[in-house]
Amino acid sequence: LFAARPGESLPLFARERQLPCTTCHMAYPRLNAFGMQFKQNGYRMPGEKGSSPWEKPSFPLSMVANLGADFTRTDADTGGGNRATSTVTQFRQNWVEFHSAGTLGPKQTFHFDSGFNDAGVLETGQAFVQLDDVAGGDGQLNVKVGIFDGEIPYVSDARRTTMAGYLADWTQDNRGVELNGQRPGWMYAAGLVNSDRTRGKDGAANLNQLENVYGWLTREVASSMVSARVRLERQDPRVSGKSASLHRQVDLAAYLGPSSGRFAVIPAVTLEHYDDQAAGKDANTGMLEAIAVLDPASKWAL
């Protein structure tokens, strides 16, 4: 706090290209519009084909840690006009992660990361490879295979600037295949991934988990973006005689900000429906997030 060295974003690409982290980040880890396009294009600049890690001046490996202290005060109604108050103060290791990402060669992208959770257990995060420029150039159509985050580029639980996570399920741990890409003013993705089902219809002997589908589309308008996403997710059946419960989710979001990238407001709404749930029990969630960068070097953000 009193003698801190400057904190920078994940330095994999800044180190390699000798560029400031603000090229891709509004405030770490939040991406700006260029950073979203760079990520969508397989961590490549426009016009690049990609090269192997051994051809680069530094190997792409970085560590990211997030530590802090929490003070929580709870005031609860215990009934009969009585209340109970308690406080908890604790040190927290939110995460310690190791990342490696970049290109394996021309038109080949990779990303691997793992980290220690609060219990000190090492867990695997993303682990995928992507074939770039399958059709067209500059990431117009790419094919991603493995374990990867499914998210709208600017509503990402992994890259949020808030301490608390989002109430709605904006980022999914996808395992399967995704088609994604970008064109001037557009970004998109569609995928077929595993469900979390562990059983099917009573007495059934077969279970196909590669059954969830999703798609999202983002349109850039001036310095802002608007997005829509649809998810069809199969879960374990809640009633007898059915092989699965179908969960439908529609997400609508917008990224509103000036071209300078110093301020942004993100309104979003999630609409959900379960086909075997009683009417009126759908879970709909609204969100309004705002971020302002307080200094030109993006060291301080509110």
PDB file of C-alpha atoms in Angstrom:
ATOM      1  CA  LEU A   1       0.000   0.000   0.000  1.00  0.00           C
ATOM      2  CA  PHE A   2       2.708   2.510   0.988  1.00  0.00           C
ATOM      3  CA  ALA A   3       5.598   1.455  -1.268  1.00  0.00           C
ATOM      4  CA  ALA A   4       3.864  -0.404  -4.048  1.00  0.00           C
ATOM      5  CA  ARG A   5       5.547  -0.934  -7.389  1.00  0.00           C
ATOM      6  CA  PRO A   6       3.463  -0.179 -10.513  1.00  0.00           C
ATOM      7  CA  GLY A   7       0.910  -2.923 -11.198  1.00  0.00           C
ATOM      8  CA  GLU A   8       0.458  -3.974 -14.804  1.00  0.00           C
ATOM      9  CA  SER A   9      -1.899  -6.321 -16.602  1.00  0.00           C
ATOM     10  CA  LEU A  10      -1.061  -9.867 -17.640  1.00  0.00           C
ATOM     11  CA  PRO A  11       2.214  -9.035 -19.407  1.00  0.00           C
ATOM     12  CA  LEU A  12       2.321 -11.855 -21.950  1.00  0.00           C
ATOM     13  CA  PHE A  13       1.580  -9.705 -24.973  1.00  0.00           C
ATOM     14  CA  ALA A  14       2.831  -6.347 -23.688  1.00  0.00           C
ATOM     15  CA  ARG A  15       6.243  -7.972 -23.091  1.00  0.00           C
ATOM     16  CA  GLU A  16       6.305  -9.592 -26.497  1.00  0.00           C
ATOM     17  CA  ARG A  17       5.232  -6.540 -28.510  1.00  0.00           C
ATOM     18  CA  GLN A  18       6.728  -3.743 -26.369  1.00  0.00           C
ATOM     19  CA  LEU A  19       3.332  -2.049 -26.103  1.00  0.00           C
ATOM     20  CA  PRO A  20       1.687  -0.456 -23.062  1.00  0.00           C
ATOM     21  CA  CYS A  21      -0.981  -2.581 -21.395  1.00  0.00           C
ATOM     22  CA  THR A  22      -3.513   0.188 -22.081  1.00  0.00           C
ATOM     23  CA  THR A  23      -3.379  -0.851 -25.750  1.00  0.00           C
ATOM     24  CA  CYS A  24      -5.767  -3.702 -24.892  1.00  0.00           C
ATOM     25  CA  HIS A  25      -7.005  -2.857 -21.388  1.00  0.00           C
ATOM     26  CA  MET A  26      -9.250  -0.087 -20.158  1.00  0.00           C
ATOM     27  CA  ALA A  27      -8.297  -1.017 -16.580  1.00  0.00           C
ATOM     28  CA  TYR A  28      -6.870  -4.435 -15.812  1.00  0.00           C
ATOM     29  CA  PRO A  29      -8.382  -6.929 -16.296  1.00  0.00           C
ATOM     30  CA  ARG A  30     -11.160  -5.126 -18.214  1.00  0.00           C
ATOM     31  CA  LEU A  31     -10.561  -5.188 -21.979  1.00  0.00           C
ATOM     32  CA  ASN A  32     -11.193  -2.211 -24.242  1.00  0.00           C
ATOM     33  CA  ALA A  33     -12.640  -2.554 -27.760  1.00  0.00           C
ATOM     34  CA  PHE A  34      -9.221  -3.243 -29.333  1.00  0.00           C
ATOM     35  CA  GLY A  35      -8.413  -5.848 -26.656  1.00  0.00           C
ATOM     36  CA  MET A  36     -11.683  -7.660 -27.347  1.00  0.00           C
ATOM     37  CA  GLN A  37     -10.864  -7.821 -31.049  1.00  0.00           C
ATOM     38  CA  PHE A  38      -7.276  -8.945 -30.314  1.00  0.00           C
ATOM     39  CA  LYS A  39      -8.569 -11.802 -28.142  1.00  0.00           C
ATOM     40  CA  GLN A  40     -11.238 -12.750 -30.682  1.00  0.00           C
ATOM     41  CA  ASN A  41      -8.583 -12.803 -33.418  1.00  0.00           C
ATOM     42  CA  GLY A  42      -6.528 -15.482 -31.631  1.00  0.00           C
ATOM     43  CA  TYR A  43      -4.190 -13.047 -29.833  1.00  0.00           C
ATOM     44  CA  ARG A  44      -3.021 -11.648 -33.172  1.00  0.00           C
ATOM     45  CA  MET A  45      -2.723  -8.120 -34.504  1.00  0.00           C
ATOM     46  CA  PRO A  46      -4.641  -7.370 -37.740  1.00  0.00           C
ATOM     47  CA  GLY A  47      -2.882  -8.995 -40.676  1.00  0.00           C
ATOM     48  CA  GLU A  48      -0.758 -11.371 -38.562  1.00  0.00           C
ATOM     49  CA  LYS A  49      -0.692 -15.116 -39.236  1.00  0.00           C
ATOM     50  CA  GLY A  50       0.962 -16.164 -35.960  1.00  0.00           C
ATOM     51  CA  SER A  51       4.243 -17.876 -35.061  1.00  0.00           C
ATOM     52  CA  SER A  52       5.467 -20.515 -32.602  1.00  0.00           C
ATOM     53  CA  PRO A  53       6.495 -19.581 -29.018  1.00  0.00           C
ATOM     54  CA  TRP A  54      10.098 -20.538 -29.818  1.00  0.00           C
ATOM     55  CA  GLU A  55      10.340 -17.773 -32.439  1.00  0.00           C
ATOM     56  CA  LYS A  56       9.420 -15.024 -29.954  1.00  0.00           C
ATOM     57  CA  PRO A  57      11.722 -12.992 -27.682  1.00  0.00           C
ATOM     58  CA  SER A  58      10.082 -14.346 -24.510  1.00  0.00           C
ATOM     59  CA  PHE A  59       8.136 -17.479 -23.623  1.00  0.00           C
ATOM     60  CA  PRO A  60       4.458 -16.736 -22.904  1.00  0.00           C
ATOM     61  CA  LEU A  61       4.124 -17.608 -19.216  1.00  0.00           C
ATOM     62  CA  SER A  62       2.772 -15.342 -16.478  1.00  0.00           C
ATOM     63  CA  MET A  63       1.436 -15.540 -12.936  1.00  0.00           C
ATOM     64  CA  VAL A  64      -1.503 -13.508 -11.655  1.00  0.00           C
ATOM     65  CA  ALA A  65      -2.472 -13.250  -7.979  1.00  0.00           C
ATOM     66  CA  ASN A  66      -5.348 -11.527  -6.208  1.00  0.00           C
ATOM     67  CA  LEU A  67      -5.168 -11.203  -2.417  1.00  0.00           C
ATOM     68  CA  GLY A  68      -7.195  -9.110  -0.006  1.00  0.00           C
ATOM     69  CA  ALA A  69      -8.889  -8.664   3.345  1.00  0.00           C
ATOM     70  CA  ASP A  70     -12.658  -8.807   3.882  1.00  0.00           C
ATOM     71  CA  PHE A  71     -14.678  -7.185   6.642  1.00  0.00           C
ATOM     72  CA  THR A  72     -18.294  -8.393   6.690  1.00  0.00           C
ATOM     73  CA  ARG A  73     -21.028  -7.204   9.052  1.00  0.00           C
ATOM     74  CA  THR A  74     -24.313  -9.144   9.151  1.00  0.00           C
ATOM     75  CA  ASP A  75     -27.492  -7.866  10.777  1.00  0.00           C
ATOM     76  CA  ALA A  76     -30.215 -10.548  10.754  1.00  0.00           C
ATOM     77  CA  ASP A  77     -33.832 -10.691  11.926  1.00  0.00           C
ATOM     78  CA  THR A  78     -34.092 -13.704  14.255  1.00  0.00           C
ATOM     79  CA  GLY A  79     -37.858 -13.384  14.827  1.00  0.00           C
ATOM     80  CA  GLY A  80     -39.954 -12.019  17.632  1.00  0.00           C
ATOM     81  CA  GLY A  81     -38.599  -8.511  17.109  1.00  0.00           C
ATOM     82  CA  ASN A  82     -35.061  -9.654  17.896  1.00  0.00           C
ATOM     83  CA  ARG A  83     -31.965  -9.092  15.761  1.00  0.00           C
ATOM     84  CA  ALA A  84     -28.506 -10.669  15.749  1.00  0.00           C
ATOM     85  CA  THR A  85     -25.373  -8.847  14.610  1.00  0.00           C
ATOM     86  CA  SER A  86     -22.037 -10.455  13.810  1.00  0.00           C
ATOM     87  CA  THR A  87     -18.797  -9.396  12.140  1.00  0.00           C
ATOM     88  CA  VAL A  88     -16.150 -11.442  10.365  1.00  0.00           C
ATOM     89  CA  THR A  89     -12.691 -10.228   9.329  1.00  0.00           C
ATOM     90  CA  GLN A  90     -10.533 -12.518   7.222  1.00  0.00           C
ATOM     91  CA  PHE A  91      -7.592 -12.573   4.854  1.00  0.00           C
ATOM     92  CA  ARG A  92      -8.514 -13.981   1.446  1.00  0.00           C
ATOM     93  CA  GLN A  93      -6.541 -15.514  -1.365  1.00  0.00           C
ATOM     94  CA  ASN A  94      -9.026 -14.964  -4.158  1.00  0.00           C
ATOM     95  CA  TRP A  95      -6.842 -16.649  -6.739  1.00  0.00           C
ATOM     96  CA  VAL A  96      -3.301 -17.425  -7.841  1.00  0.00           C
ATOM     97  CA  GLU A  97      -3.154 -18.428 -11.499  1.00  0.00           C
ATOM     98  CA  PHE A  98      -0.574 -19.400 -14.115  1.00  0.00           C
ATOM     99  CA  HIS A  99      -1.323 -18.446 -17.724  1.00  0.00           C
ATOM    100  CA  SER A 100       0.184 -19.302 -21.064  1.00  0.00           C
ATOM    101  CA  ALA A 101      -1.434 -18.116 -24.269  1.00  0.00           C
ATOM    102  CA  GLY A 102      -0.597 -17.047 -27.794  1.00  0.00           C
ATOM    103  CA  THR A 103       0.023 -18.701 -31.146  1.00  0.00           C
ATOM    104  CA  LEU A 104       1.522 -22.121 -31.836  1.00  0.00           C
ATOM    105  CA  GLY A 105       2.241 -21.300 -35.464  1.00  0.00           C
ATOM    106  CA  PRO A 106       0.571 -19.728 -38.484  1.00  0.00           C
ATOM    107  CA  LYS A 107      -3.208 -19.752 -37.931  1.00  0.00           C
ATOM    108  CA  GLN A 108      -2.968 -21.738 -34.666  1.00  0.00           C
ATOM    109  CA  THR A 109      -3.846 -20.317 -31.237  1.00  0.00           C
ATOM    110  CA  PHE A 110      -3.599 -21.850 -27.755  1.00  0.00           C
ATOM    111  CA  HIS A 111      -4.507 -20.930 -24.184  1.00  0.00           C
ATOM    112  CA  PHE A 112      -3.769 -22.885 -20.989  1.00  0.00           C
ATOM    113  CA  ASP A 113      -4.196 -21.761 -17.406  1.00  0.00           C
ATOM    114  CA  SER A 114      -4.444 -23.286 -13.941  1.00  0.00           C
ATOM    115  CA  GLY A 115      -4.637 -21.893 -10.447  1.00  0.00           C
ATOM    116  CA  PHE A 116      -4.946 -22.485  -6.709  1.00  0.00           C
ATOM    117  CA  ASN A 117      -8.354 -22.004  -5.117  1.00  0.00           C
ATOM    118  CA  ASP A 118      -9.064 -20.889  -1.531  1.00  0.00           C
ATOM    119  CA  ALA A 119      -8.390 -24.427  -0.260  1.00  0.00           C
ATOM    120  CA  GLY A 120      -4.969 -24.537  -1.931  1.00  0.00           C
ATOM    121  CA  VAL A 121      -6.049 -27.079  -4.570  1.00  0.00           C
ATOM    122  CA  LEU A 122      -4.609 -26.676  -8.064  1.00  0.00           C
ATOM    123  CA  GLU A 123      -7.423 -26.570 -10.628  1.00  0.00           C
ATOM    124  CA  THR A 124      -7.322 -26.506 -14.420  1.00  0.00           C
ATOM    125  CA  GLY A 125      -9.000 -23.550 -16.068  1.00  0.00           C
ATOM    126  CA  GLN A 126      -8.974 -23.014 -19.815  1.00  0.00           C
ATOM    127  CA  ALA A 127      -7.174 -25.461 -22.080  1.00  0.00           C
ATOM    128  CA  PHE A 128      -7.951 -25.044 -25.767  1.00  0.00           C
ATOM    129  CA  VAL A 129      -6.480 -24.809 -29.233  1.00  0.00           C
ATOM    130  CA  GLN A 130      -7.989 -22.824 -32.067  1.00  0.00           C
ATOM    131  CA  LEU A 131      -7.602 -23.053 -35.836  1.00  0.00           C
ATOM    132  CA  ASP A 132      -7.661 -19.485 -37.124  1.00  0.00           C
ATOM    133  CA  ASP A 133      -8.780 -18.102 -40.486  1.00  0.00           C
ATOM    134  CA  VAL A 134     -10.560 -21.288 -41.544  1.00  0.00           C
ATOM    135  CA  ALA A 135     -12.476 -19.029 -43.923  1.00  0.00           C
ATOM    136  CA  GLY A 136     -11.267 -15.544 -44.767  1.00  0.00           C
ATOM    137  CA  GLY A 137      -8.502 -13.662 -42.972  1.00  0.00           C
ATOM    138  CA  ASP A 138      -8.081 -11.706 -39.726  1.00  0.00           C
ATOM    139  CA  GLY A 139     -10.213 -14.140 -37.733  1.00  0.00           C
ATOM    140  CA  GLN A 140     -13.354 -14.071 -39.861  1.00  0.00           C
ATOM    141  CA  LEU A 141     -14.005 -17.736 -38.985  1.00  0.00           C
ATOM    142  CA  ASN A 142     -12.104 -19.746 -36.366  1.00  0.00           C
ATOM    143  CA  VAL A 143     -12.670 -23.192 -34.811  1.00  0.00           C
ATOM    144  CA  LYS A 144     -11.951 -23.602 -31.086  1.00  0.00           C
ATOM    145  CA  VAL A 145     -11.742 -27.021 -29.361  1.00  0.00           C
ATOM    146  CA  GLY A 146     -11.192 -27.847 -25.681  1.00  0.00           C
ATOM    147  CA  ILE A 147     -12.095 -26.132 -22.387  1.00  0.00           C
ATOM    148  CA  PHE A 148     -12.850 -22.433 -22.724  1.00  0.00           C
ATOM    149  CA  ASP A 149     -14.928 -19.618 -21.256  1.00  0.00           C
ATOM    150  CA  GLY A 150     -18.245 -18.872 -22.914  1.00  0.00           C
ATOM    151  CA  GLU A 151     -19.049 -15.181 -22.516  1.00  0.00           C
ATOM    152  CA  ILE A 152     -19.936 -11.911 -24.182  1.00  0.00           C
ATOM    153  CA  PRO A 153     -16.569 -10.098 -24.539  1.00  0.00           C
ATOM    154  CA  TYR A 154     -17.316  -7.201 -22.183  1.00  0.00           C
ATOM    155  CA  VAL A 155     -19.434  -9.102 -19.618  1.00  0.00           C
ATOM    156  CA  SER A 156     -16.912 -11.602 -18.311  1.00  0.00           C
ATOM    157  CA  ASP A 157     -16.792 -12.867 -14.742  1.00  0.00           C
ATOM    158  CA  ALA A 158     -13.099 -13.668 -15.267  1.00  0.00           C
ATOM    159  CA  ARG A 159     -12.281 -10.065 -16.308  1.00  0.00           C
ATOM    160  CA  ARG A 160     -14.639  -8.088 -14.087  1.00  0.00           C
ATOM    161  CA  THR A 161     -13.268  -5.214 -12.020  1.00  0.00           C
ATOM    162  CA  THR A 162     -15.687  -5.753  -9.112  1.00  0.00           C
ATOM    163  CA  MET A 163     -14.797  -7.782  -6.022  1.00  0.00           C
ATOM    164  CA  ALA A 164     -18.143  -9.612  -5.991  1.00  0.00           C
ATOM    165  CA  GLY A 165     -19.091 -11.914  -8.859  1.00  0.00           C
ATOM    166  CA  TYR A 166     -22.060 -11.337 -11.136  1.00  0.00           C
ATOM    167  CA  LEU A 167     -25.433 -12.614  -9.926  1.00  0.00           C
ATOM    168  CA  ALA A 168     -26.314 -13.987 -13.368  1.00  0.00           C
ATOM    169  CA  ASP A 169     -24.344 -16.787 -15.080  1.00  0.00           C
ATOM    170  CA  TRP A 170     -22.473 -14.673 -17.636  1.00  0.00           C
ATOM    171  CA  THR A 171     -19.393 -16.921 -17.987  1.00  0.00           C
ATOM    172  CA  GLN A 172     -19.726 -20.668 -18.568  1.00  0.00           C
ATOM    173  CA  ASP A 173     -17.020 -23.330 -18.339  1.00  0.00           C
ATOM    174  CA  ASN A 174     -17.524 -24.764 -21.823  1.00  0.00           C
ATOM    175  CA  ARG A 175     -16.107 -28.095 -22.953  1.00  0.00           C
ATOM    176  CA  GLY A 176     -16.589 -28.819 -26.620  1.00  0.00           C
ATOM    177  CA  VAL A 177     -16.267 -26.965 -29.923  1.00  0.00           C
ATOM    178  CA  GLU A 178     -16.979 -23.372 -30.889  1.00  0.00           C
ATOM    179  CA  LEU A 179     -17.086 -21.464 -34.163  1.00  0.00           C
ATOM    180  CA  ASN A 180     -16.225 -17.807 -33.687  1.00  0.00           C
ATOM    181  CA  GLY A 181     -15.016 -14.841 -35.643  1.00  0.00           C
ATOM    182  CA  GLN A 182     -15.171 -11.170 -36.406  1.00  0.00           C
ATOM    183  CA  ARG A 183     -15.784  -8.819 -39.282  1.00  0.00           C
ATOM    184  CA  PRO A 184     -15.593  -5.021 -39.311  1.00  0.00           C
ATOM    185  CA  GLY A 185     -18.078  -3.929 -36.679  1.00  0.00           C
ATOM    186  CA  TRP A 186     -19.162  -7.469 -35.747  1.00  0.00           C
ATOM    187  CA  MET A 187     -18.086 -10.296 -33.410  1.00  0.00           C
ATOM    188  CA  TYR A 188     -19.832 -13.637 -33.016  1.00  0.00           C
ATOM    189  CA  ALA A 189     -19.604 -17.173 -31.625  1.00  0.00           C
ATOM    190  CA  ALA A 190     -21.678 -20.376 -31.680  1.00  0.00           C
ATOM    191  CA  GLY A 191     -20.904 -23.627 -29.929  1.00  0.00           C
ATOM    192  CA  LEU A 192     -21.836 -27.216 -29.104  1.00  0.00           C
ATOM    193  CA  VAL A 193     -20.579 -28.181 -25.627  1.00  0.00           C
ATOM    194  CA  ASN A 194     -21.039 -30.680 -22.801  1.00  0.00           C
ATOM    195  CA  SER A 195     -23.941 -30.455 -20.413  1.00  0.00           C
ATOM    196  CA  ASP A 196     -23.657 -31.224 -16.700  1.00  0.00           C
ATOM    197  CA  ARG A 197     -26.181 -34.056 -16.894  1.00  0.00           C
ATOM    198  CA  THR A 198     -25.343 -37.181 -14.908  1.00  0.00           C
ATOM    199  CA  ARG A 199     -28.503 -39.179 -15.660  1.00  0.00           C
ATOM    200  CA  GLY A 200     -31.358 -39.398 -18.122  1.00  0.00           C
ATOM    201  CA  LYS A 201     -34.817 -40.920 -18.233  1.00  0.00           C
ATOM    202  CA  ASP A 202     -35.471 -43.606 -15.617  1.00  0.00           C
ATOM    203  CA  GLY A 203     -34.031 -46.920 -16.832  1.00  0.00           C
ATOM    204  CA  ALA A 204     -32.097 -45.343 -19.741  1.00  0.00           C
ATOM    205  CA  ALA A 205     -28.626 -46.805 -20.403  1.00  0.00           C
ATOM    206  CA  ASN A 206     -27.283 -44.109 -22.776  1.00  0.00           C
ATOM    207  CA  LEU A 207     -26.230 -40.564 -21.945  1.00  0.00           C
ATOM    208  CA  ASN A 208     -25.013 -37.994 -24.493  1.00  0.00           C
ATOM    209  CA  GLN A 209     -23.504 -34.976 -22.749  1.00  0.00           C
ATOM    210  CA  LEU A 210     -22.413 -33.101 -25.895  1.00  0.00           C
ATOM    211  CA  GLU A 211     -25.821 -31.434 -26.220  1.00  0.00           C
ATOM    212  CA  ASN A 212     -25.766 -27.791 -25.044  1.00  0.00           C
ATOM    213  CA  VAL A 213     -25.857 -25.120 -27.759  1.00  0.00           C
ATOM    214  CA  TYR A 214     -25.366 -21.368 -27.621  1.00  0.00           C
ATOM    215  CA  GLY A 215     -24.691 -18.391 -29.812  1.00  0.00           C
ATOM    216  CA  TRP A 216     -23.985 -14.701 -29.372  1.00  0.00           C
ATOM    217  CA  LEU A 217     -23.626 -11.699 -31.675  1.00  0.00           C
ATOM    218  CA  THR A 218     -22.063  -8.299 -30.924  1.00  0.00           C
ATOM    219  CA  ARG A 219     -22.466  -5.197 -33.059  1.00  0.00           C
ATOM    220  CA  GLU A 220     -20.166  -2.200 -32.687  1.00  0.00           C
ATOM    221  CA  VAL A 221     -21.955   1.141 -32.994  1.00  0.00           C
ATOM    222  CA  ALA A 222     -19.597   4.139 -32.921  1.00  0.00           C
ATOM    223  CA  SER A 223     -17.577   3.563 -29.709  1.00  0.00           C
ATOM    224  CA  SER A 224     -20.286   1.396 -28.113  1.00  0.00           C
ATOM    225  CA  MET A 225     -21.417  -2.227 -28.519  1.00  0.00           C
ATOM    226  CA  VAL A 226     -24.702  -4.094 -28.224  1.00  0.00           C
ATOM    227  CA  SER A 227     -24.963  -7.876 -27.812  1.00  0.00           C
ATOM    228  CA  ALA A 228     -27.483 -10.697 -27.698  1.00  0.00           C
ATOM    229  CA  ARG A 229     -26.890 -14.285 -26.599  1.00  0.00           C
ATOM    230  CA  VAL A 230     -29.056 -17.416 -26.493  1.00  0.00           C
ATOM    231  CA  ARG A 231     -28.273 -20.618 -24.517  1.00  0.00           C
ATOM    232  CA  LEU A 232     -30.105 -23.948 -24.599  1.00  0.00           C
ATOM    233  CA  GLU A 233     -28.837 -26.047 -21.709  1.00  0.00           C
ATOM    234  CA  ARG A 234     -29.926 -29.552 -20.750  1.00  0.00           C
ATOM    235  CA  GLN A 235     -29.933 -30.522 -17.063  1.00  0.00           C
ATOM    236  CA  ASP A 236     -30.822 -33.634 -15.069  1.00  0.00           C
ATOM    237  CA  PRO A 237     -34.596 -34.294 -15.293  1.00  0.00           C
ATOM    238  CA  ARG A 238     -36.645 -33.017 -12.379  1.00  0.00           C
ATOM    239  CA  VAL A 239     -39.726 -35.093 -13.180  1.00  0.00           C
ATOM    240  CA  SER A 240     -40.076 -38.779 -14.026  1.00  0.00           C
ATOM    241  CA  GLY A 241     -40.465 -39.902 -17.613  1.00  0.00           C
ATOM    242  CA  LYS A 242     -38.234 -37.149 -19.087  1.00  0.00           C
ATOM    243  CA  SER A 243     -34.662 -37.531 -20.267  1.00  0.00           C
ATOM    244  CA  ALA A 244     -33.656 -33.946 -19.403  1.00  0.00           C
ATOM    245  CA  SER A 245     -34.812 -30.550 -18.195  1.00  0.00           C
ATOM    246  CA  LEU A 246     -34.292 -27.810 -20.784  1.00  0.00           C
ATOM    247  CA  HIS A 247     -33.017 -24.462 -19.502  1.00  0.00           C
ATOM    248  CA  ARG A 248     -33.418 -21.521 -21.908  1.00  0.00           C
ATOM    249  CA  GLN A 249     -31.471 -18.328 -21.314  1.00  0.00           C
ATOM    250  CA  VAL A 250     -31.506 -15.070 -23.286  1.00  0.00           C
ATOM    251  CA  ASP A 251     -28.974 -12.341 -22.457  1.00  0.00           C
ATOM    252  CA  LEU A 252     -29.092  -8.758 -23.712  1.00  0.00           C
ATOM    253  CA  ALA A 253     -26.278  -6.321 -22.953  1.00  0.00           C
ATOM    254  CA  ALA A 254     -24.685  -3.077 -24.096  1.00  0.00           C
ATOM    255  CA  TYR A 255     -21.297  -1.430 -23.635  1.00  0.00           C
ATOM    256  CA  LEU A 256     -21.745   2.342 -23.684  1.00  0.00           C
ATOM    257  CA  GLY A 257     -18.719   4.608 -23.568  1.00  0.00           C
ATOM    258  CA  PRO A 258     -16.748   7.347 -25.351  1.00  0.00           C
ATOM    259  CA  SER A 259     -14.025   6.585 -27.859  1.00  0.00           C
ATOM    260  CA  SER A 260     -11.387   7.618 -25.289  1.00  0.00           C
ATOM    261  CA  GLY A 261     -12.209   4.474 -23.284  1.00  0.00           C
ATOM    262  CA  ARG A 262     -11.957   6.327 -19.946  1.00  0.00           C
ATOM    263  CA  PHE A 263     -15.572   5.644 -18.940  1.00  0.00           C
ATOM    264  CA  ALA A 264     -18.120   2.925 -19.669  1.00  0.00           C
ATOM    265  CA  VAL A 265     -21.592   1.892 -18.535  1.00  0.00           C
ATOM    266  CA  ILE A 266     -22.837  -1.691 -19.033  1.00  0.00           C
ATOM    267  CA  PRO A 267     -26.580  -2.345 -18.701  1.00  0.00           C
ATOM    268  CA  ALA A 268     -27.609  -5.999 -19.075  1.00  0.00           C
ATOM    269  CA  VAL A 269     -30.546  -8.313 -18.482  1.00  0.00           C
ATOM    270  CA  THR A 270     -30.823 -12.114 -18.274  1.00  0.00           C
ATOM    271  CA  LEU A 271     -34.136 -13.902 -19.011  1.00  0.00           C
ATOM    272  CA  GLU A 272     -34.391 -17.585 -18.001  1.00  0.00           C
ATOM    273  CA  HIS A 273     -36.995 -20.332 -18.328  1.00  0.00           C
ATOM    274  CA  TYR A 274     -37.084 -24.021 -17.296  1.00  0.00           C
ATOM    275  CA  ASP A 275     -39.501 -26.195 -19.262  1.00  0.00           C
ATOM    276  CA  ASP A 276     -40.479 -28.300 -16.210  1.00  0.00           C
ATOM    277  CA  GLN A 277     -40.794 -25.427 -13.750  1.00  0.00           C
ATOM    278  CA  ALA A 278     -44.087 -23.932 -12.584  1.00  0.00           C
ATOM    279  CA  ALA A 279     -45.297 -20.774 -14.335  1.00  0.00           C
ATOM    280  CA  GLY A 280     -44.048 -17.538 -12.783  1.00  0.00           C
ATOM    281  CA  LYS A 281     -40.916 -19.158 -11.334  1.00  0.00           C
ATOM    282  CA  ASP A 282     -38.484 -17.947 -14.005  1.00  0.00           C
ATOM    283  CA  ALA A 283     -35.307 -16.245 -12.775  1.00  0.00           C
ATOM    284  CA  ASN A 284     -34.761 -12.881 -14.482  1.00  0.00           C
ATOM    285  CA  THR A 285     -31.798 -10.725 -13.477  1.00  0.00           C
ATOM    286  CA  GLY A 286     -30.913  -7.129 -14.305  1.00  0.00           C
ATOM    287  CA  MET A 287     -27.505  -5.501 -13.961  1.00  0.00           C
ATOM    288  CA  LEU A 288     -25.955  -2.058 -14.289  1.00  0.00           C
ATOM    289  CA  GLU A 289     -22.165  -1.795 -14.112  1.00  0.00           C
ATOM    290  CA  ALA A 290     -20.080   1.358 -14.486  1.00  0.00           C
ATOM    291  CA  ILE A 291     -16.324   1.928 -14.560  1.00  0.00           C
ATOM    292  CA  ALA A 292     -14.274   5.118 -14.758  1.00  0.00           C
ATOM    293  CA  VAL A 293     -10.495   5.345 -15.191  1.00  0.00           C
ATOM    294  CA  LEU A 294      -9.179   8.111 -12.938  1.00  0.00           C
ATOM    295  CA  ASP A 295      -5.694   8.648 -14.390  1.00  0.00           C
ATOM    296  CA  PRO A 296      -4.131   8.548 -17.886  1.00  0.00           C
ATOM    297  CA  ALA A 297      -1.974   5.497 -17.026  1.00  0.00           C
ATOM    298  CA  SER A 298      -5.053   3.454 -16.004  1.00  0.00           C
ATOM    299  CA  LYS A 299      -3.557   2.690 -12.587  1.00  0.00           C
ATOM    300  CA  TRP A 300      -6.677   3.810 -10.719  1.00  0.00           C
ATOM    301  CA  ALA A 301     -10.242   2.903 -11.569  1.00  0.00           C
ATOM    302  CA  LEU A 302     -13.574   3.469  -9.862  1.00  0.00           C
TER     303      LEU A 302
END
